Coordinates of C-alpha atoms and ligand atoms in Angstrom, one line a residue:
M1 CA 158.6 -228.6 37.6
I2 CA 155.1 -229.8 37.0
I3 CA 152.4 -230.1 39.6
G4 CA 149.8 -232.8 38.8
A5 CA 150.6 -235.9 36.8
G6 CA 147.6 -236.1 34.5
Q7 CA 146.7 -235.7 30.8
A8 CA 147.9 -232.1 30.5
A9 CA 151.1 -232.6 32.4
I10 CA 152.1 -235.6 30.4
Q11 CA 151.4 -233.9 27.1
A12 CA 153.5 -231.0 28.2
V13 CA 156.5 -233.2 28.9
I14 CA 156.1 -235.2 25.7
S15 CA 156.0 -231.8 23.8
L16 CA 158.9 -230.4 25.8
R17 CA 161.2 -233.3 24.8
Q18 CA 159.9 -233.2 21.2
M19 CA 160.9 -229.5 21.2
N20 CA 164.4 -230.6 22.3
Y21 CA 164.0 -229.1 25.8
Q22 CA 167.1 -230.3 27.5
G23 CA 166.4 -229.1 31.1
N24 CA 165.5 -231.3 34.1
I25 CA 161.8 -232.2 34.3
K26 CA 160.2 -233.1 37.5
I27 CA 156.5 -234.1 37.8
I28 CA 154.8 -234.3 41.2
G29 CA 151.6 -236.2 41.4
E30 CA 149.5 -237.0 44.4
E31 CA 148.1 -240.3 43.0
P32 CA 150.1 -243.6 43.4
F33 CA 149.8 -244.6 39.7
L34 CA 151.7 -243.9 36.6
P35 CA 149.9 -241.0 34.8
Y36 CA 146.8 -242.3 33.2
Q37 CA 143.8 -241.3 31.0
R38 CA 140.4 -240.9 32.8
P39 CA 137.8 -241.4 30.0
P40 CA 137.8 -245.2 30.3
L41 CA 137.1 -245.0 34.0
S42 CA 133.4 -244.5 33.4
K43 CA 133.4 -246.7 30.3
K44 CA 135.4 -249.9 29.5
F45 CA 137.5 -249.9 32.7
L46 CA 134.4 -249.7 34.9
A47 CA 132.9 -252.5 32.8
G48 CA 135.9 -254.7 33.5
Q49 CA 136.8 -254.7 29.8
L50 CA 140.1 -252.9 30.0
D51 CA 143.2 -253.8 32.0
K52 CA 144.6 -251.1 34.3
N53 CA 147.9 -251.1 32.4
R54 CA 146.1 -249.9 29.3
L55 CA 145.1 -246.7 31.1
F56 CA 148.6 -245.5 31.4
I57 CA 149.5 -242.7 29.0
R58 CA 153.1 -243.8 28.8
S59 CA 155.1 -246.8 30.2
K60 CA 157.6 -246.4 33.0
N61 CA 160.3 -246.8 30.5
F62 CA 159.3 -243.6 28.7
Y63 CA 160.0 -241.5 31.8
Q64 CA 163.3 -243.2 32.3
R65 CA 164.4 -242.8 28.7
Q66 CA 163.3 -239.2 28.5
E67 CA 165.0 -238.5 31.9
I68 CA 161.8 -237.2 33.5
E69 CA 161.6 -237.6 37.2
L70 CA 158.2 -238.7 38.5
L71 CA 157.4 -238.1 42.2
L72 CA 154.2 -240.0 42.7
N73 CA 152.2 -240.2 45.9
S74 CA 153.3 -236.7 46.7
K75 CA 150.9 -233.7 47.1
V76 CA 152.1 -230.1 46.7
A77 CA 150.9 -228.0 49.6
S78 CA 152.1 -224.6 48.6
I79 CA 153.9 -222.5 46.0
D80 CA 156.2 -219.6 46.8
P81 CA 156.5 -217.6 43.5
K82 CA 158.9 -215.1 45.0
N83 CA 161.6 -217.7 45.9
Q84 CA 160.6 -220.0 43.0
N85 CA 160.0 -222.9 45.3
I86 CA 157.3 -225.4 46.2
L87 CA 156.6 -227.4 49.3
T88 CA 155.1 -230.9 49.4
E89 CA 152.8 -232.1 52.1
D90 CA 155.5 -234.6 53.2
G91 CA 157.9 -231.7 53.8
N92 CA 159.9 -231.7 50.5
S93 CA 161.1 -228.2 49.5
L94 CA 161.9 -228.0 45.8
N95 CA 163.1 -225.1 43.6
Y96 CA 162.0 -224.5 40.0
S97 CA 162.9 -222.1 37.2
K98 CA 159.6 -222.7 35.4
L99 CA 156.5 -224.1 36.9
L100 CA 153.5 -225.7 35.3
I101 CA 150.3 -226.2 37.4
A102 CA 148.3 -229.0 35.9
T103 CA 146.2 -230.0 38.9
G104 CA 143.0 -230.9 37.0
S105 CA 139.6 -230.8 38.7
R106 CA 137.8 -232.8 41.3
A107 CA 134.3 -234.1 41.7
R108 CA 131.8 -231.6 43.2
E109 CA 130.8 -233.0 46.6
L110 CA 127.2 -233.4 47.8
K111 CA 127.0 -232.0 51.3
V112 CA 124.0 -233.7 52.9
P113 CA 123.4 -235.8 56.0
G114 CA 124.5 -239.5 55.6
I115 CA 127.1 -238.7 52.9
N116 CA 129.7 -240.7 54.8
L117 CA 127.8 -244.0 54.7
S118 CA 129.7 -246.8 52.9
G119 CA 128.3 -247.5 49.4
I120 CA 128.3 -243.8 48.3
H121 CA 130.9 -243.0 45.7
Y122 CA 132.3 -240.3 43.4
L123 CA 134.0 -241.4 40.2
R124 CA 137.2 -239.5 39.4
N125 CA 140.2 -241.9 39.8
I126 CA 141.3 -245.5 39.6
N127 CA 140.8 -246.1 43.3
N128 CA 137.2 -244.9 43.1
V129 CA 136.5 -247.3 40.2
Q130 CA 138.1 -250.2 42.0
T131 CA 136.0 -249.6 45.1
I132 CA 132.8 -249.2 43.0
Q133 CA 133.5 -252.5 41.1
N134 CA 133.2 -254.5 44.3
Q135 CA 129.5 -253.5 44.3
M136 CA 128.8 -253.7 40.6
V137 CA 127.0 -257.0 41.1
A138 CA 123.9 -258.1 39.2
G139 CA 120.8 -257.5 41.2
N140 CA 122.3 -254.6 43.3
K141 CA 120.3 -251.4 43.3
L142 CA 122.3 -248.5 42.0
V143 CA 121.1 -244.9 42.3
I144 CA 123.0 -242.4 40.2
I145 CA 122.8 -238.8 41.2
G146 CA 123.1 -236.6 38.1
A147 CA 122.1 -237.3 34.5
G148 CA 125.3 -235.8 32.9
Y149 CA 127.9 -237.7 30.9
I150 CA 129.4 -239.6 33.9
G151 CA 126.0 -240.6 35.2
L152 CA 124.8 -241.8 31.9
E153 CA 128.0 -243.6 31.0
V154 CA 127.9 -245.4 34.4
A155 CA 124.2 -246.3 33.8
S156 CA 124.9 -247.8 30.5
V157 CA 127.7 -250.0 32.0
A158 CA 125.7 -250.9 35.1
V159 CA 122.4 -252.1 33.3
K160 CA 124.5 -254.3 31.1
L161 CA 126.0 -255.9 34.2
G162 CA 122.5 -256.6 35.5
L163 CA 122.2 -253.9 38.1
D164 CA 118.9 -252.2 38.9
V165 CA 119.6 -248.6 37.9
T166 CA 117.8 -245.4 38.8
I167 CA 119.0 -241.9 37.9
L168 CA 118.0 -238.9 40.0
E169 CA 118.3 -235.5 38.3
T170 CA 117.3 -232.0 39.5
E171 CA 116.5 -230.8 36.0
S172 CA 113.8 -232.2 33.7
R173 CA 116.0 -233.9 31.1
V174 CA 119.4 -235.6 30.7
M175 CA 122.6 -233.6 29.7
N176 CA 120.5 -230.5 30.3
R177 CA 123.5 -228.1 30.3
V178 CA 125.1 -229.3 27.0
V179 CA 122.6 -230.6 24.5
A180 CA 119.2 -229.5 23.1
S181 CA 116.0 -231.2 24.3
E182 CA 115.7 -233.2 21.1
I183 CA 119.1 -234.8 21.8
S184 CA 118.3 -235.3 25.5
N185 CA 115.0 -237.0 24.6
F186 CA 116.8 -239.4 22.2
F187 CA 119.3 -240.4 24.9
E188 CA 116.6 -240.8 27.6
L189 CA 114.7 -243.1 25.3
I190 CA 117.8 -245.3 24.6
H191 CA 118.5 -245.6 28.4
K192 CA 114.8 -246.3 29.2
R193 CA 114.8 -249.1 26.6
A194 CA 117.9 -250.6 28.3
G195 CA 116.0 -250.6 31.6
V196 CA 117.3 -247.4 33.3
K197 CA 114.7 -245.6 35.4
F198 CA 114.7 -241.8 35.5
K199 CA 113.3 -239.5 38.3
F200 CA 113.6 -235.9 37.2
K201 CA 113.1 -232.8 39.3
Q202 CA 114.6 -234.6 42.3
K203 CA 116.7 -232.8 44.9
V204 CA 118.7 -235.2 47.1
E205 CA 118.6 -234.2 50.8
G206 CA 120.3 -237.1 52.5
F207 CA 121.1 -240.7 52.8
A208 CA 119.8 -243.3 55.2
G209 CA 121.4 -246.6 56.5
D210 CA 123.2 -248.0 59.5
T211 CA 126.8 -248.0 58.4
S212 CA 126.1 -248.7 54.8
L213 CA 123.7 -247.0 52.4
K214 CA 120.1 -248.2 52.3
E215 CA 118.1 -245.3 50.9
V216 CA 118.6 -242.0 49.1
L217 CA 116.3 -239.3 50.4
C218 CA 114.8 -236.6 48.3
S219 CA 112.9 -233.5 49.0
G220 CA 109.1 -234.0 49.3
G221 CA 109.7 -237.2 51.2
K222 CA 110.6 -239.5 48.3
R223 CA 113.0 -242.3 49.2
Y224 CA 114.8 -244.6 46.8
A225 CA 116.2 -247.9 48.0
A226 CA 119.9 -248.3 47.1
D227 CA 122.8 -250.7 47.7
L228 CA 125.2 -248.2 46.1
C229 CA 125.1 -244.6 44.9
I230 CA 127.3 -242.9 42.4
I231 CA 127.4 -239.1 42.4
G232 CA 128.1 -237.2 39.2
I233 CA 127.1 -233.6 39.7
G234 CA 130.0 -231.8 38.1
N235 CA 133.5 -230.8 38.9
L236 CA 135.5 -228.0 40.6
P237 CA 138.9 -226.7 39.5
N238 CA 141.9 -227.6 41.7
Q239 CA 143.0 -224.0 42.0
E240 CA 143.6 -223.6 45.7
I241 CA 147.4 -223.9 45.8
A242 CA 147.6 -221.3 43.0
A243 CA 145.0 -219.0 44.7
Q244 CA 146.9 -219.2 48.0
S245 CA 150.1 -218.2 46.4
G246 CA 148.6 -215.0 45.0
I247 CA 148.1 -216.2 41.4
N248 CA 144.9 -214.7 39.8
Y249 CA 142.0 -217.1 39.6
E250 CA 138.2 -217.0 39.0
N251 CA 136.4 -220.3 38.3
G252 CA 139.9 -221.7 37.5
I253 CA 143.4 -220.5 37.4
L254 CA 143.4 -217.5 35.0
V255 CA 145.8 -217.9 32.0
D256 CA 146.2 -216.1 28.7
E257 CA 146.2 -217.8 25.3
Y258 CA 149.8 -218.9 26.0
C259 CA 148.9 -220.7 29.3
Q260 CA 150.7 -217.9 31.2
T261 CA 149.4 -217.2 34.7
S262 CA 149.6 -213.8 36.4
E263 CA 153.1 -214.9 37.7
E264 CA 156.0 -214.6 35.3
N265 CA 157.5 -218.1 35.4
I266 CA 154.3 -220.0 36.2
F267 CA 152.0 -221.6 33.6
S268 CA 148.9 -223.6 33.9
A269 CA 147.1 -226.2 31.6
G270 CA 144.1 -228.5 31.6
D271 CA 140.9 -228.7 33.7
C272 CA 142.2 -226.3 36.3
T273 CA 142.4 -223.3 33.9
N274 CA 140.1 -220.6 32.9
H275 CA 141.3 -219.4 29.5
P276 CA 140.4 -217.1 26.7
N277 CA 139.1 -218.7 23.5
K278 CA 139.4 -216.3 20.6
L279 CA 137.5 -218.5 18.2
I280 CA 134.5 -218.6 20.5
G281 CA 135.0 -215.1 21.8
M282 CA 134.8 -215.8 25.5
N283 CA 136.7 -217.2 28.5
L284 CA 136.1 -220.9 29.1
R285 CA 136.9 -223.6 31.7
L286 CA 136.8 -226.9 30.0
E287 CA 136.9 -230.5 31.3
S288 CA 138.1 -232.4 28.2
V289 CA 141.0 -234.5 27.0
H290 CA 141.3 -232.3 23.9
N291 CA 141.7 -229.1 26.0
A292 CA 144.2 -230.8 28.3
I293 CA 146.3 -232.0 25.4
E294 CA 146.2 -228.7 23.5
Q295 CA 147.0 -226.6 26.5
G296 CA 149.8 -229.1 27.4
K297 CA 151.3 -228.4 24.0
T298 CA 150.8 -224.6 24.3
S299 CA 152.4 -224.5 27.8
A300 CA 155.4 -226.5 26.6
S301 CA 155.9 -223.9 23.8
S302 CA 155.7 -221.1 26.3
I303 CA 158.2 -222.8 28.6
T304 CA 160.7 -223.1 25.8
G305 CA 160.2 -219.4 25.0
T306 CA 158.2 -219.9 21.8
K307 CA 154.9 -218.1 21.6
N308 CA 152.2 -220.5 20.2
A309 CA 148.7 -219.3 21.0
Y310 CA 146.0 -221.8 22.0
N311 CA 143.4 -221.6 19.2
Q312 CA 141.0 -224.4 19.4
I313 CA 137.3 -225.2 19.0
P314 CA 136.4 -227.3 22.0
W315 CA 135.3 -230.9 21.5
F316 CA 134.3 -233.8 23.7
W317 CA 133.0 -237.3 23.4
S318 CA 130.9 -239.7 25.4
D319 CA 130.2 -243.5 24.9
Q320 CA 126.9 -244.9 26.0
Y321 CA 125.9 -248.4 24.8
D322 CA 126.6 -248.6 21.1
L323 CA 126.4 -244.8 20.7
K324 CA 129.4 -242.5 20.3
L325 CA 128.3 -239.0 21.0
Q326 CA 130.8 -236.4 19.7
I327 CA 130.2 -232.7 20.5
V328 CA 132.1 -229.9 18.8
G329 CA 131.7 -226.2 19.5
L330 CA 129.5 -224.4 22.0
S331 CA 125.8 -224.2 21.3
Q332 CA 125.2 -221.2 23.5
G333 CA 123.1 -218.6 21.7
Y334 CA 121.9 -220.8 18.8
N335 CA 118.5 -220.0 17.2
E336 CA 117.9 -223.1 15.1
L337 CA 118.6 -226.8 15.6
I338 CA 118.7 -228.9 12.5
I339 CA 118.5 -232.6 12.8
R340 CA 120.3 -234.3 9.9
G341 CA 119.5 -238.0 9.6
N342 CA 117.0 -240.2 11.4
P343 CA 117.4 -240.7 15.2
K344 CA 115.7 -244.1 14.7
S345 CA 118.8 -245.3 12.8
K346 CA 120.9 -244.3 15.9
S347 CA 123.1 -242.4 13.5
F348 CA 122.3 -238.7 13.1
S349 CA 123.6 -235.2 14.0
G350 CA 122.2 -232.1 15.6
F351 CA 123.5 -228.8 14.1
Y352 CA 123.1 -225.7 16.3
M353 CA 122.9 -222.7 13.9
K354 CA 123.0 -219.0 14.2
N355 CA 122.8 -216.7 11.1
R356 CA 123.6 -219.6 8.7
K357 CA 126.7 -220.4 10.7
I358 CA 127.3 -223.6 12.7
L359 CA 127.9 -222.9 16.4
A360 CA 128.1 -226.6 17.5
V361 CA 127.3 -230.1 16.4
D362 CA 126.2 -233.2 18.4
A363 CA 127.2 -236.1 16.2
I364 CA 125.8 -239.5 17.2
N365 CA 127.6 -242.3 15.4
K366 CA 128.6 -239.8 12.7
P367 CA 132.3 -239.5 13.0
R368 CA 132.7 -238.0 9.4
E369 CA 130.1 -235.3 10.0
F370 CA 131.8 -234.5 13.3
M371 CA 135.2 -234.1 11.6
L372 CA 133.8 -231.9 8.9
A373 CA 131.8 -229.8 11.3
K374 CA 135.0 -229.2 13.3
K375 CA 136.5 -227.6 10.2
L376 CA 133.4 -225.6 9.3
I377 CA 133.1 -224.2 12.9
S378 CA 136.7 -223.3 13.0
A379 CA 136.5 -221.5 9.6
G380 CA 133.3 -219.7 10.7
V381 CA 131.8 -220.1 7.2
E382 CA 128.1 -219.8 6.2
I383 CA 126.3 -222.9 5.0
D384 CA 122.7 -223.4 3.8
P385 CA 120.6 -224.8 6.7
E386 CA 118.1 -226.4 4.3
K387 CA 120.9 -228.3 2.6
I388 CA 122.2 -229.6 5.9
A389 CA 118.7 -230.8 6.8
D390 CA 118.4 -232.7 3.6
S391 CA 120.2 -235.9 4.4
T392 CA 120.3 -237.0 0.8
T393 CA 122.9 -234.2 0.1
D394 CA 126.5 -235.3 0.3
F395 CA 127.7 -233.5 3.5
K396 CA 131.4 -233.8 2.5
F397 CA 130.6 -232.0 -0.8
L398 CA 128.5 -229.4 1.0
A399 CA 131.3 -228.7 3.6
E400 CA 134.0 -228.5 0.9
Q401 CA 131.9 -226.0 -1.1
A402 CA 131.4 -223.9 2.0
L403 CA 135.1 -224.0 2.9
K404 CA 136.1 -223.0 -0.6
R405 CA 133.7 -220.0 -0.6
G406 CA 135.3 -219.2 2.7
I407 CA 132.6 -216.7 3.9
Ligands
LIG501 P1 143.8 -234.7 35.4 O1 144.0 -235.7 34.3 O2 142.7 -234.8 36.4 O3 145.2 -234.7 36.3 C1 145.4 -233.8 37.3 C2 146.3 -234.6 38.4 O4 146.8 -233.6 39.3 C3 145.5 -235.6 39.2 O5 146.1 -236.8 39.2 C4 145.4 -234.9 40.6 O6 145.4 -235.9 41.6 C5 146.8 -234.2 40.6 N1 146.8 -233.1 41.6 C6 145.9 -232.2 42.0 N2 146.4 -231.4 42.9 C7 147.6 -231.8 43.2 C8 148.6 -231.3 44.1 N3 148.4 -230.3 44.9 N4 149.8 -232.0 44.1 C9 150.0 -233.1 43.3 N5 149.1 -233.5 42.5 C10 148.0 -232.9 42.4 N6 137.1 -236.1 28.7 C11 136.8 -236.3 27.4 O7 137.3 -235.5 26.5 N7 136.1 -237.3 27.0 C12 135.6 -238.3 27.9 O8 134.9 -239.2 27.5 C13 135.9 -238.1 29.3 N8 135.4 -239.0 30.2 C14 135.8 -238.8 31.5 C15 135.3 -239.7 32.4 C16 135.7 -239.6 33.8 C17 135.2 -240.6 34.7 C18 136.4 -238.5 34.2 C19 136.8 -238.3 35.6 C20 136.8 -237.5 33.3 C21 136.5 -237.7 31.9 N9 136.9 -236.8 31.0 C22 136.6 -236.9 29.6 C23 137.7 -235.5 31.4 C24 139.2 -235.7 31.2 O9 139.6 -236.9 31.7 C25 139.8 -234.5 31.8 O10 139.4 -233.3 31.2 C26 141.4 -234.6 31.8 O11 141.8 -235.7 32.5 C27 142.0 -233.3 32.3 O12 143.4 -233.4 32.4 P2 144.2 -232.6 33.5 O13 145.6 -233.0 33.2 O14 143.8 -231.2 33.5 O15 143.7 -233.2 34.8

């Protein structure tokens, strides 16, 4: 039995059948759609460049062929671990022998006066995008709250469609939590050149309008005219049904490296988990396709009784204009940032170093450097920072040498 029909859930069932798991599989998902991938929601799908059918991870036939029962439009209300049973909101009581909780995360809500005016949106699912698209009309004033990945991706789509875009951010730079200021500055410049306006150090305190949004109100009395507003201020793990059933949680459902929760026959995977990462040396809660897929595989192994520990360096990507940003590793604790390549060429990388080792890399239109960096970070090898900085050196050669030395 799987709760949640998203990226992690579908990977788990794909892996289960690949591992010759013959048991019954039931997936319960609250959304009405076939399980789908979310990244295009703030990119090509929002831009109207991708058909809805292309979002689906697998076709309807796949589930029929693999004898996987999909219960869509159905929300699980509670879990009873003692009796190995779940209850849906519409009153269905179902037994399980093994349970996988893959409930993902949800948009963090902004709790301020006026939040219920029409024209104010979050962007998490297909329905959200379809509502937003009605207002993605040239000339409309769009205010985005939050200069994180989602806000910036939406901005890049919206300016291209001819909207007047302003981003409000509480910090003083974009993607403040994840990249160094040098990388933030580069992205800010690209957005400004495209016509996006930034207002930093802004705290949103409310919204004004009759029934629909007219203005976004910030502390200090600043007001921004708006026809629509999209809020992208982070996510929260969907951990409540686990927490209420006595499963251990803390900023996510707590699992070990095998996706095992504190309950014997219950596993968890994806955005909703807080899991140990041995390679990084700390517990993490990640919101990425890579993590959902890898934990989907790990949990499938555990369900079949094979122990296959999750052992992954996190990575993520974001598409803005003609830029593909790929981030691998965690930069926390770095003491040197090396820029390899020239930002003016829109193709360069930022290497976050500590004691001659790479902690993380932000690769901008540099897929090969990203792939090699992934190997270097996983191997934890030393590499000469000066050679990285010299963009005339062959990075592949440099990486291969470092991997051969293996220190
Ligand atoms: P989800 O895919 O969110 O699936 C969880 C499902 O469980 C949801 O459908 C939810 O409705 C359902 N559910 C929750 N509670 C219940 C319940 N009680 N009963 C039944 N069903 C329930 N990641 C990247 O790596 N790169 C990107 O570029 C990127 N872009 C993104 C853009 C957007 C707009 C969004 C929203 C996310 C993006 N992500 C990106 C993140 C990525 O999509 C998620 O990390 C991934 O989908 C997580 O998979 P999951 O299976 O854990 O959760």
